[in-house]
Short mmCIF file of C-alpha atoms in Angstrom, two decimals:
data_model
loop_
_atom_site.label_atom_id
_atom_site.label_comp_id
_atom_site.label_asym_id
_atom_site.label_seq_id
_atom_site.Cartn_x
_atom_site.Cartn_y
_atom_site.Cartn_z
CA MET A 8 332.97 117.32 137.94
CA VAL A 9 332.18 114.37 140.37
CA LEU A 10 336.29 113.59 140.57
CA TYR A 11 336.65 117.06 141.37
CA ILE A 12 334.39 117.04 144.42
CA LEU A 13 336.15 114.09 145.65
CA ALA A 14 339.39 115.69 145.02
CA SER A 15 338.37 118.75 146.98
CA CYS A 16 337.31 116.65 149.99
CA LEU A 17 341.03 115.09 150.57
CA HIS A 18 342.98 116.56 152.94
CA THR A 19 346.44 115.93 151.54
CA PRO A 20 347.24 118.25 148.55
CA ALA A 21 349.31 116.07 146.65
CA MET A 22 346.21 113.58 146.26
CA LYS A 23 343.94 116.49 145.22
CA LYS A 24 346.57 117.29 142.57
CA ARG A 25 346.31 113.62 141.30
CA TYR A 26 342.48 113.73 141.01
CA ILE A 27 342.30 116.93 139.54
CA LEU A 28 344.47 115.95 136.67
CA LEU A 29 342.63 112.50 136.39
CA ALA A 30 339.38 114.63 135.95
CA ILE A 31 340.88 116.83 133.26
CA LEU A 32 341.89 113.22 131.22
CA ILE A 33 338.25 111.79 131.44
CA ALA A 34 336.18 114.88 130.58
CA CYS A 35 338.92 115.53 127.42
CA SER A 36 337.91 111.66 126.30
CA TRP A 37 334.26 112.63 126.49
CA ALA A 38 334.57 116.04 124.56
CA PRO A 39 334.24 114.79 120.97
CA ALA A 40 330.78 112.93 121.49
CA VAL A 41 329.09 115.63 123.36
CA HIS A 42 330.01 118.29 120.95
CA ALA A 43 330.24 116.82 117.83
CA GLU A 44 327.69 118.73 115.36
CA GLU A 45 323.81 117.03 114.05
CA PRO A 46 323.47 116.99 110.13
CA ALA A 47 321.28 119.67 108.86
CA THR A 48 317.54 118.96 109.49
CA GLN A 49 315.71 117.41 106.40
CA SER A 50 312.21 118.18 107.03
CA ILE A 51 309.64 116.84 103.86
CA VAL A 52 306.14 117.65 104.69
CA ILE A 53 302.66 117.36 102.69
CA ALA A 54 302.28 120.76 100.96
CA ALA A 55 298.93 120.65 99.37
CA VAL A 56 295.74 118.41 98.67
CA GLN A 57 293.10 118.54 95.92
CA THR A 58 290.83 115.89 96.01
CA GLY A 59 288.64 117.19 92.70
CA GLN A 60 288.27 119.67 89.59
CA GLU A 61 284.64 121.28 88.71
CA GLY A 62 283.50 118.91 86.03
CA ALA A 63 286.77 116.33 86.05
CA VAL A 64 285.87 114.13 89.08
CA GLY A 65 288.70 112.16 90.02
CA ASN A 66 291.46 114.54 89.05
CA ASP A 67 293.29 114.60 92.29
CA TYR A 68 296.71 115.46 93.48
CA ALA A 69 298.91 115.99 96.82
CA VAL A 70 302.24 117.74 96.51
CA ILE A 71 305.22 117.40 99.07
CA TYR A 72 307.99 119.99 99.54
CA ASN A 73 311.26 120.34 100.74
CA ASN A 74 310.97 122.59 103.34
CA GLY A 75 314.57 122.21 105.45
CA THR A 76 318.20 123.23 104.56
CA GLN A 77 319.62 120.14 102.37
CA ALA A 78 318.70 117.88 99.15
CA ALA A 79 316.73 114.69 100.28
CA ASP A 80 317.14 111.48 98.39
CA VAL A 81 312.98 110.39 98.26
CA THR A 82 313.54 107.13 96.29
CA GLY A 83 311.26 104.11 97.86
CA TRP A 84 309.22 106.72 100.14
CA ARG A 85 305.67 106.71 100.23
CA LEU A 86 302.36 108.24 100.10
CA GLN A 87 299.79 106.37 102.01
CA TYR A 88 296.12 107.07 102.63
CA ARG A 89 292.85 105.56 104.59
CA ALA A 90 289.61 106.31 105.22
CA ALA A 91 288.60 109.66 107.01
CA GLY A 92 286.87 106.80 109.87
CA SER A 93 290.19 105.02 110.58
CA THR A 94 292.39 104.95 113.61
CA GLY A 95 295.57 103.90 115.25
CA ASN A 96 298.09 102.07 112.60
CA THR A 97 295.74 100.22 110.46
CA GLY A 98 294.24 100.67 107.47
CA TRP A 99 296.81 102.59 105.12
CA THR A 100 297.01 101.91 101.91
CA THR A 101 300.04 102.64 99.81
CA LYS A 102 298.99 105.54 96.51
CA ARG A 103 302.51 105.73 95.34
CA THR A 104 306.52 104.42 96.18
CA ILE A 105 308.92 107.42 94.62
CA ALA A 106 310.41 105.98 92.03
CA CYS A 107 312.19 107.85 88.50
CA VAL A 108 309.06 107.90 86.00
CA ASP A 109 311.02 106.30 83.47
CA GLN A 110 312.24 103.39 85.45
CA GLN A 111 315.58 103.84 84.62
CA PRO A 112 317.71 100.87 86.68
CA GLY A 113 319.63 102.05 89.43
CA CYS A 114 317.69 106.03 89.07
CA THR A 115 317.52 107.74 92.02
CA VAL A 116 314.48 110.73 92.78
CA VAL A 117 316.73 113.75 94.48
CA LEU A 118 314.43 116.38 95.83
CA PRO A 119 316.40 119.84 96.31
CA VAL A 120 315.95 122.66 99.09
CA GLY A 121 312.83 124.34 98.02
CA ALA A 122 311.75 121.88 95.72
CA SER A 123 308.17 120.09 95.47
CA LEU A 124 307.08 116.45 93.76
CA VAL A 125 303.67 116.19 92.71
CA PHE A 126 301.42 112.83 93.12
CA GLY A 127 298.51 112.82 90.79
CA THR A 128 295.62 110.64 89.28
CA TYR A 129 296.52 112.83 86.18
CA SER A 130 298.91 115.16 84.37
CA PRO A 131 298.60 118.88 85.26
CA ALA A 132 299.82 120.92 82.03
CA GLY A 133 303.63 121.35 82.33
CA VAL A 134 304.06 118.99 85.30
CA VAL A 135 305.60 115.29 85.69
CA VAL A 136 303.72 113.49 88.43
CA GLN A 137 304.30 110.46 90.49
CA PRO A 138 301.09 108.64 89.16
CA MET A 139 298.45 107.42 91.83
CA ALA A 140 295.92 104.69 90.24
CA SER A 141 293.35 106.01 92.43
CA GLY A 142 292.58 109.69 94.50
CA PHE A 143 291.17 110.59 97.69
CA SER A 144 287.65 110.76 99.12
CA ASP A 145 286.01 114.53 98.75
CA THR A 146 284.60 114.65 102.02
CA GLY A 147 287.74 113.74 104.73
CA GLY A 148 290.32 111.35 104.35
CA GLN A 149 294.38 110.86 106.24
CA MET A 150 297.40 110.82 104.34
CA ARG A 151 300.80 110.25 105.37
CA LEU A 152 304.52 110.28 103.66
CA VAL A 153 306.60 107.74 105.40
CA ARG A 154 310.28 106.23 104.56
CA PRO A 155 310.92 102.76 104.89
CA LEU A 156 313.07 101.08 107.56
CA SER A 157 314.11 97.77 107.90
CA GLY A 158 311.50 95.24 107.56
CA SER A 159 308.06 96.69 107.89
CA GLN A 160 308.73 99.38 109.65
CA VAL A 161 308.72 102.64 108.37
CA ALA A 162 309.21 106.33 109.80
CA VAL A 163 306.10 108.62 109.65
CA LEU A 164 307.81 112.08 108.29
CA ASP A 165 304.40 113.90 108.08
CA MET A 166 300.62 113.35 108.17
CA VAL A 167 297.55 115.50 107.35
CA GLY A 168 294.05 114.56 107.87
CA TYR A 169 291.19 117.01 106.48
CA GLY A 170 287.21 116.69 106.67
CA THR A 171 285.69 114.60 108.38
CA ALA A 172 289.04 112.70 109.30
CA ALA A 173 288.77 110.79 112.68
CA GLU A 174 292.61 111.50 113.54
CA SER A 175 294.93 114.48 112.22
CA GLU A 176 297.90 116.24 113.58
CA GLY A 177 297.19 118.41 116.59
CA GLY A 178 293.61 116.52 116.79
CA ALA A 179 291.98 119.09 114.50
CA PRO A 180 291.64 118.23 110.81
CA ALA A 181 292.19 120.58 107.96
CA ALA A 182 288.96 122.02 105.77
CA VAL A 183 287.54 120.03 103.04
CA PRO A 184 288.74 121.65 99.91
CA PRO A 185 285.43 122.04 97.45
CA ALA A 186 286.14 120.86 93.28
CA GLY A 187 288.79 122.99 91.88
CA ARG A 188 290.19 123.74 95.18
CA ALA A 189 293.03 122.94 97.63
CA ILE A 190 294.59 122.99 100.90
CA LEU A 191 297.59 124.35 101.42
CA ARG A 192 299.93 124.80 103.79
CA ASP A 193 300.58 128.66 104.90
CA SER A 194 303.98 130.13 104.62
CA ALA A 195 305.99 132.73 106.92
CA ASP A 196 309.65 133.90 106.48
CA GLY A 197 310.51 131.71 103.36
CA PHE A 198 309.16 128.48 104.69
CA LEU A 199 305.77 126.68 105.12
CA ALA A 200 304.08 126.27 108.45
CA ASP A 201 304.35 123.19 110.30
CA THR A 202 303.21 123.44 113.95
CA ASN A 203 301.90 119.94 113.47
CA ASN A 204 298.44 121.31 113.87
CA ASN A 205 296.42 120.37 110.30
CA SER A 206 293.66 122.77 111.38
CA TYR A 207 296.26 125.94 111.72
CA ASP A 208 298.68 124.94 109.13
CA PHE A 209 296.49 124.69 106.20
CA SER A 210 294.27 127.12 104.08
CA VAL A 211 291.78 126.46 101.26
CA GLY A 212 292.30 128.29 98.02
CA CYS A 213 293.38 128.08 94.48
CA TYR A 214 297.42 126.68 93.93
CA ASP A 215 298.72 125.43 90.46
CA PRO A 216 301.23 122.61 90.72
CA ALA A 217 303.20 123.99 87.64
CA VAL A 218 304.70 126.67 89.52
CA VAL A 219 308.23 126.20 90.11
CA GLY A 220 309.23 126.79 93.94
CA MET A 221 307.51 126.78 97.26
CA PRO A 222 303.72 126.25 96.64
CA VAL A 223 301.35 129.46 97.50
CA LEU A 224 298.24 130.15 97.10
CA VAL A 225 296.92 132.01 94.17
CA SER A 226 294.04 134.00 93.05
CA CYS A 227 290.99 131.66 92.18
CA ASP A 228 289.60 134.83 89.66
CA PRO A 229 290.72 134.49 86.15
CA ALA A 230 293.30 137.49 85.43
CA VAL A 231 291.28 140.84 83.55
CA PRO A 232 293.38 142.39 81.34
CA GLU A 233 293.50 146.33 82.19
CA GLU A 234 291.61 148.56 79.93
CA ASP A 235 293.52 151.82 79.22
CA GLU A 236 291.02 154.69 80.06
CA GLU A 237 289.43 156.58 76.75
CA GLU A 238 288.99 160.40 76.54
CA PRO A 239 284.97 160.56 76.61
CA GLN A 240 283.38 161.13 73.19
CA LEU A 241 281.15 163.59 72.04
CA PRO A 242 277.56 162.21 70.87
CA GLN A 243 277.56 161.78 67.18
CA PRO A 244 274.76 162.58 65.46
CA VAL A 245 272.91 159.35 64.45
CA THR A 246 272.00 159.41 60.68
CA PRO A 247 268.41 156.77 60.42
CA VAL A 248 269.46 153.70 58.29
CA ASP A 249 266.18 151.73 56.71
CA PRO A 250 266.46 148.24 57.88
CA PRO A 251 267.61 145.69 55.98
CA ALA A 252 264.70 143.91 54.09
CA THR A 253 263.99 140.39 54.99
CA PRO A 254 264.49 138.14 52.51
CA ASP A 255 261.46 136.11 51.43
CA PRO A 256 261.74 132.32 52.69
CA ILE A 257 262.79 129.61 49.94
CA PRO A 258 259.69 127.35 49.73
CA VAL A 259 260.79 123.72 50.71
CA THR A 260 259.55 121.01 48.34
CA TYR A 261 259.48 117.32 48.99
CA ALA A 262 259.82 114.43 46.69
CA ARG A 263 256.61 113.02 45.60
CA ILE A 264 255.97 109.49 47.43
CA ILE A 265 252.70 107.53 46.42
CA VAL A 266 250.93 104.62 48.17
CA THR A 267 250.50 101.59 45.82
CA GLU A 268 249.19 98.48 47.59
CA LEU A 269 247.62 97.58 51.08
CA LEU A 270 247.00 94.24 52.90
CA PRO A 271 244.51 94.63 55.18
CA ASP A 272 243.65 90.67 55.75
CA PRO A 273 246.53 88.74 55.89
CA GLU A 274 245.99 84.87 55.25
CA SER A 275 247.15 82.54 58.27
CA PRO A 276 249.50 81.80 59.67
CA ALA A 277 250.28 85.59 59.15
CA THR A 278 248.70 88.04 61.79
CA ASP A 279 246.99 91.50 61.87
CA SER A 280 248.84 92.72 64.00
CA ALA A 281 252.35 91.79 62.01
CA ASP A 282 251.78 91.13 58.91
CA GLU A 283 249.30 93.39 57.66
CA TYR A 284 251.25 96.38 55.41
CA ILE A 285 251.19 99.79 53.34
CA GLU A 286 253.59 99.94 50.32
CA ILE A 287 254.67 103.07 48.98
CA HIS A 288 256.23 104.04 45.72
CA ASN A 289 259.13 106.59 44.87
CA PRO A 290 257.88 107.68 41.04
CA GLY A 291 261.20 109.99 40.95
CA ALA A 292 264.78 109.70 39.30
CA ALA A 293 266.79 110.29 42.67
CA PRO A 294 266.37 108.48 46.06
CA VAL A 295 264.42 110.17 48.68
CA ASP A 296 264.98 109.97 52.39
CA LEU A 297 261.58 109.30 54.07
CA ALA A 298 262.17 111.24 57.62
CA GLY A 299 259.75 113.03 58.48
CA TYR A 300 256.96 111.56 56.16
CA THR A 301 254.10 110.12 58.18
CA LEU A 302 251.47 107.44 57.33
CA GLN A 303 247.77 108.07 58.84
CA ALA A 304 244.97 104.97 58.85
CA GLY A 305 241.82 104.71 59.87
CA THR A 306 237.96 106.52 58.72
CA ASP A 307 239.36 109.56 60.63
CA PHE A 308 243.06 109.15 60.21
CA LYS A 309 243.50 109.24 63.99
CA ASP A 310 246.37 106.46 63.94
CA SER A 311 249.80 107.86 62.28
CA TYR A 312 253.18 106.58 61.84
CA THR A 313 255.91 109.25 61.06
CA PHE A 314 259.34 107.50 59.07
CA GLY A 315 262.78 107.66 60.77
CA SER A 316 265.42 108.00 58.13
CA MET A 317 264.67 104.93 55.53
CA LEU A 318 265.98 105.83 51.95
CA VAL A 319 263.98 104.46 48.92
CA ALA A 320 265.63 104.34 45.42
CA PRO A 321 264.35 105.74 42.19
CA GLY A 322 261.48 103.94 40.79
CA GLY A 323 261.30 101.86 44.26
CA TYR A 324 259.02 99.85 46.57
CA ALA A 325 258.92 99.88 50.24
CA ALA A 326 256.39 97.95 52.21
CA ILE A 327 256.12 99.39 56.16
CA TYR A 328 254.59 96.35 58.17
CA SER A 329 252.00 96.54 60.90
CA ALA A 330 254.74 95.29 63.52
CA ILE A 331 256.58 98.46 62.65
CA THR A 332 253.83 101.15 62.45
CA HIS A 333 250.95 99.46 64.61
CA LEU A 334 248.88 100.75 62.16
CA GLY A 335 245.16 98.57 61.79
CA LEU A 336 244.01 98.25 58.47
CA THR A 337 240.35 97.09 59.30
CA ASN A 338 238.66 94.07 57.39
CA GLY A 339 235.58 96.37 57.13
CA GLY A 340 237.15 99.02 55.47
CA SER A 341 240.11 101.69 56.08
CA ALA A 342 241.34 104.45 54.37
CA VAL A 343 245.10 105.62 54.10
CA GLN A 344 246.86 109.05 53.78
CA LEU A 345 250.43 110.14 53.20
CA LEU A 346 251.87 113.29 54.50
CA ASP A 347 255.17 115.00 53.70
CA PRO A 348 257.31 116.53 56.71
CA THR A 349 255.30 119.64 56.45
CA GLY A 350 252.02 117.96 57.45
CA ALA A 351 250.26 118.20 53.79
CA PRO A 352 248.48 115.47 52.34
CA ILE A 353 250.20 114.25 49.37
CA ASP A 354 248.38 110.99 48.35
CA ALA A 355 245.29 109.18 49.73
CA VAL A 356 243.35 106.21 49.53
CA ALA A 357 239.60 105.54 49.55
CA SER A 358 238.42 103.17 51.70
CA TYR A 359 238.25 99.61 50.42
CA GLY A 360 235.21 98.48 51.44
CA GLN A 361 234.99 94.77 52.21
CA ALA A 362 238.73 93.07 52.66
CA LYS A 363 239.30 89.44 50.95
CA SER A 364 241.50 87.06 52.89
CA GLY A 365 244.61 86.88 51.53
CA LYS A 366 244.22 89.61 48.63
CA ALA A 367 246.00 93.05 48.49
CA TRP A 368 244.13 96.07 47.40
CA ALA A 369 246.82 97.58 44.76
CA LYS A 370 246.79 100.63 42.25
CA GLN A 371 246.98 100.04 38.53
CA ASP A 372 249.09 102.00 36.27
CA SER A 373 245.93 103.20 35.45
CA GLY A 374 245.52 104.78 38.87
CA VAL A 375 242.43 102.20 39.10
CA TRP A 376 242.59 100.14 42.47
CA ALA A 377 241.65 96.41 42.59
CA TRP A 378 241.81 93.49 44.69
CA THR A 379 245.42 90.90 43.47
CA SER A 380 247.96 88.58 44.84
CA PRO A 381 250.25 90.52 47.34
CA THR A 382 253.26 92.03 45.91
CA PRO A 383 255.33 93.55 48.58
CA GLY A 384 258.20 95.59 47.99
CA SER A 385 257.80 95.15 43.97
CA GLN A 386 255.51 96.19 40.89
CA ASN A 387 252.08 95.37 40.89
CA VAL A 388 250.90 92.41 38.77
CA PHE A 389 247.25 91.95 37.57
CA THR A 390 246.07 89.26 35.12
CA ALA A 391 244.65 90.00 31.83
CA THR A 392 241.00 89.42 33.32
CA GLN A 393 241.88 92.10 35.59
CA SER A 394 243.07 94.66 33.00
CA PRO A 395 240.92 97.95 32.78
CA ALA A 396 239.81 97.31 29.64
CA VAL A 397 238.57 93.87 30.46
CA LEU A 398 237.11 94.93 33.29
CA ALA A 399 234.93 97.74 31.55
CA ALA A 400 233.77 95.60 29.08
CA THR A 401 232.93 92.80 31.60
CA ALA A 402 230.89 95.44 33.63
CA ALA A 403 229.21 96.81 29.84
CA VAL A 404 228.04 93.06 29.12
CA LYS A 405 226.47 92.38 32.60
CA LYS A 406 225.08 95.85 32.60
CA ALA A 407 223.29 95.41 29.09
CA ALA A 408 222.15 91.75 29.60
CA ALA A 409 220.30 92.70 32.73
CA ALA A 410 218.52 95.78 30.65
CA ALA A 411 217.92 93.29 28.32
CA ALA A 412 216.24 90.84 30.75
CA THR A 413 213.83 93.55 32.37
CA LYS A 414 212.57 94.42 28.56
CA LYS A 415 211.98 91.33 27.84
CA ALA A 416 209.73 90.78 30.59
CA ALA A 417 208.10 93.64 29.97
CA ALA A 418 207.37 93.20 26.79
CA LYS A 419 205.87 89.36 27.03
CA PRO A 420 202.22 89.24 26.82
CA LYS A 421 199.73 87.41 28.84
CA ALA A 422 200.12 83.34 28.75
CA VAL A 423 196.71 82.26 27.43
CA LYS A 424 195.94 78.93 28.78
CA ALA A 425 195.47 75.99 26.39
CA ALA A 426 193.91 72.61 26.07
CA ALA A 427 196.27 70.28 28.26
CA THR A 428 197.38 68.07 25.42
CA PRO A 429 200.41 67.07 24.13
CA THR A 430 200.22 69.24 21.08
CA ALA A 431 199.02 72.48 22.57
CA LYS A 432 201.98 72.18 25.22
CA SER A 433 204.33 72.00 22.22
CA ASN A 434 203.07 74.88 20.44
CA THR A 435 203.14 76.87 23.42
CA LYS A 436 207.15 78.18 22.68
CA ALA A 437 206.41 78.70 19.24
CA GLN A 438 203.15 80.44 19.47
CA THR A 439 205.15 83.17 22.11
CA VAL A 440 207.31 83.72 19.28
CA SER A 441 205.11 84.33 16.91
CA ASN A 442 203.07 86.90 19.05
CA GLN A 443 206.10 88.92 19.30
CA THR A 444 206.74 91.90 16.82
CA PRO A 445 209.49 92.40 14.34
CA GLN A 446 211.10 95.09 16.57
CA GLU A 447 210.73 92.89 19.66
CA GLN A 448 212.47 90.26 18.14
CA ALA A 449 214.86 92.34 17.10
CA GLY A 450 215.26 94.16 20.75
CA SER A 451 216.29 90.17 21.71
CA GLN A 452 219.20 89.46 19.66
CA VAL A 453 220.75 92.54 20.92
CA PRO A 454 222.43 91.17 24.51
CA TYR A 455 223.85 88.46 21.97
CA LEU A 456 225.43 91.20 19.36
CA ILE A 457 227.01 92.92 22.48
CA LEU A 458 228.64 89.62 23.78
CA GLY A 459 229.99 88.97 20.24
CA VAL A 460 231.29 92.14 19.61
CA VAL A 461 233.03 92.20 23.43
CA GLY A 462 234.08 88.81 22.76
CA LEU A 463 236.18 89.79 19.73
CA GLY A 464 237.47 92.98 21.76
CA VAL A 465 238.74 90.53 24.30
CA VAL A 466 240.09 88.08 21.84
CA ALA A 467 241.73 91.20 20.22
CA TYR A 468 243.06 92.20 23.50
CA ALA A 469 244.66 89.10 24.57
CA ALA A 470 246.31 88.60 21.02
CA TYR A 471 247.86 92.18 21.35
CA GLU A 472 248.67 91.92 25.51
CA TYR A 473 250.42 87.99 24.41
CA ARG A 474 251.63 88.77 20.88
CA GLN A 475 255.38 87.79 22.02
CA ASP A 476 254.32 84.72 23.11
CA ILE A 477 252.34 83.78 19.98
CA ALA A 478 254.96 84.75 17.91
CA ARG A 479 256.88 82.62 20.03
CA PHE A 480 254.67 79.83 19.88
CA GLY A 481 254.27 80.04 15.96
CA ARG A 482 257.97 80.04 15.60
CA LYS A 483 258.00 77.02 17.26
CA LEU A 484 255.09 75.12 15.31
CA LYS A 485 256.95 76.48 12.07
CA ALA A 486 260.68 74.90 13.48
CA THR A 487 258.64 71.39 14.61
CA ALA A 488 256.94 71.07 11.01
CA SER A 489 260.25 71.64 9.47
CA ARG A 490 262.09 68.95 11.39
CA ARG A 491 259.48 66.72 10.62
CA ARG A 492 259.38 67.29 6.86
CA SER A 493 263.13 66.72 7.03
CA ALA A 494 262.83 63.53 8.51
CA ALA A 495 260.36 62.42 5.91
CA GLU A 496 262.29 63.17 3.14
CA PRO A 497 264.24 59.95 1.69
CA THR A 498 267.88 60.11 2.43
CA LEU A 499 270.45 58.98 -0.58
CA GLN A 500 272.51 56.45 -0.16
CA THR A 501 276.26 55.94 -2.21
CA ASP A 502 278.00 53.05 -2.31
#
């Protein structure tokens, strides 16, 4: 054009023709560079963002979409994220570099036109995701899609700020999606809106990343199947029906457990707070779980301990220590009561009176309680002198002796003062005896007869109780005597 103007200014027609021809040649050489067609536009945008699900914190995802007119190789592209308050070109961290999920060598990821790609901290049903190690803030943040250039340079393809984001496209961030909702680009004429204004382009709603094609909002209400309209029915007469009989409740019975031993005053170094115990016994033929059973202690049963699950074997014993129950057995006397899980008393021990240090208040087979050596967790042991028969016999002897002494003191005549001579003193005892009547003399012999009878009873009981030991001892003596006789007999020697 410049050459044409210069040629028109020349006065010679020949020169004008030459410059016009030169201008045409130069214009033809420039024509290809000016009119060459640009390649079809690639427009990959961030289409949807979810920052969490109801009842599943951390289930976050972001979706990119090919909003252009040709497929794009997105291998190596990056989804980056930074905190809401960051500004400038700092603070960006890569959430995911796009690559084939199966990591095959040489594999590329191509995003066709109208297709989407999901980045997620979890895998929604039916969706293959580009996995992310962590998600996005629930209150605000910034994310962008970049394509790497040479070195550390990147080309920013799209950017979205939401919630409290300090930077966003258009200076106005998109809204914060509540749990279970997403922010999604609006669509029109087959494309997603991209006016470079996040507040204008995005809306909040429900989105299913498993849906193939353009991301669109769906209804957040579950689908309700339509019901066919039915013709109105005339009311039918109602026949009265008696209510079903309520079955009587089946009574619940619990296994019987008994209390067999108490240790109210353990010897030092044992302590009352840790080493006192209450022993219980399962006399049944099946194991019993003590869950729900309750021990109570004290004169008014205000202190209690309820068992957790604890099995006691058939015929077994279990000692429960104060370190666990915190039940105190006072040395001055305390009662114990055992309740089944319904709260009904099933066994009780009356107060034992003054405790004996290091001794256990234990129940004998006859049901009589007595002091003996402690045997926690096993059958109680009593010596022969503590057996019921011996205890009863000893009590009878003591009672009879006391009665005889009282009677003798009442029947004794007044002493007659005698002369203070050796003969008078030596005759005092004889005179006292001679003054007694035959009945009184016979009565004075009663205690000795009772003692004799009791002694024979004790000997007979001891012989019966230890009959096996006596038999073994007799066999041993017999074997010893036989060996001695054999040793004493001469031994014949032959040449």
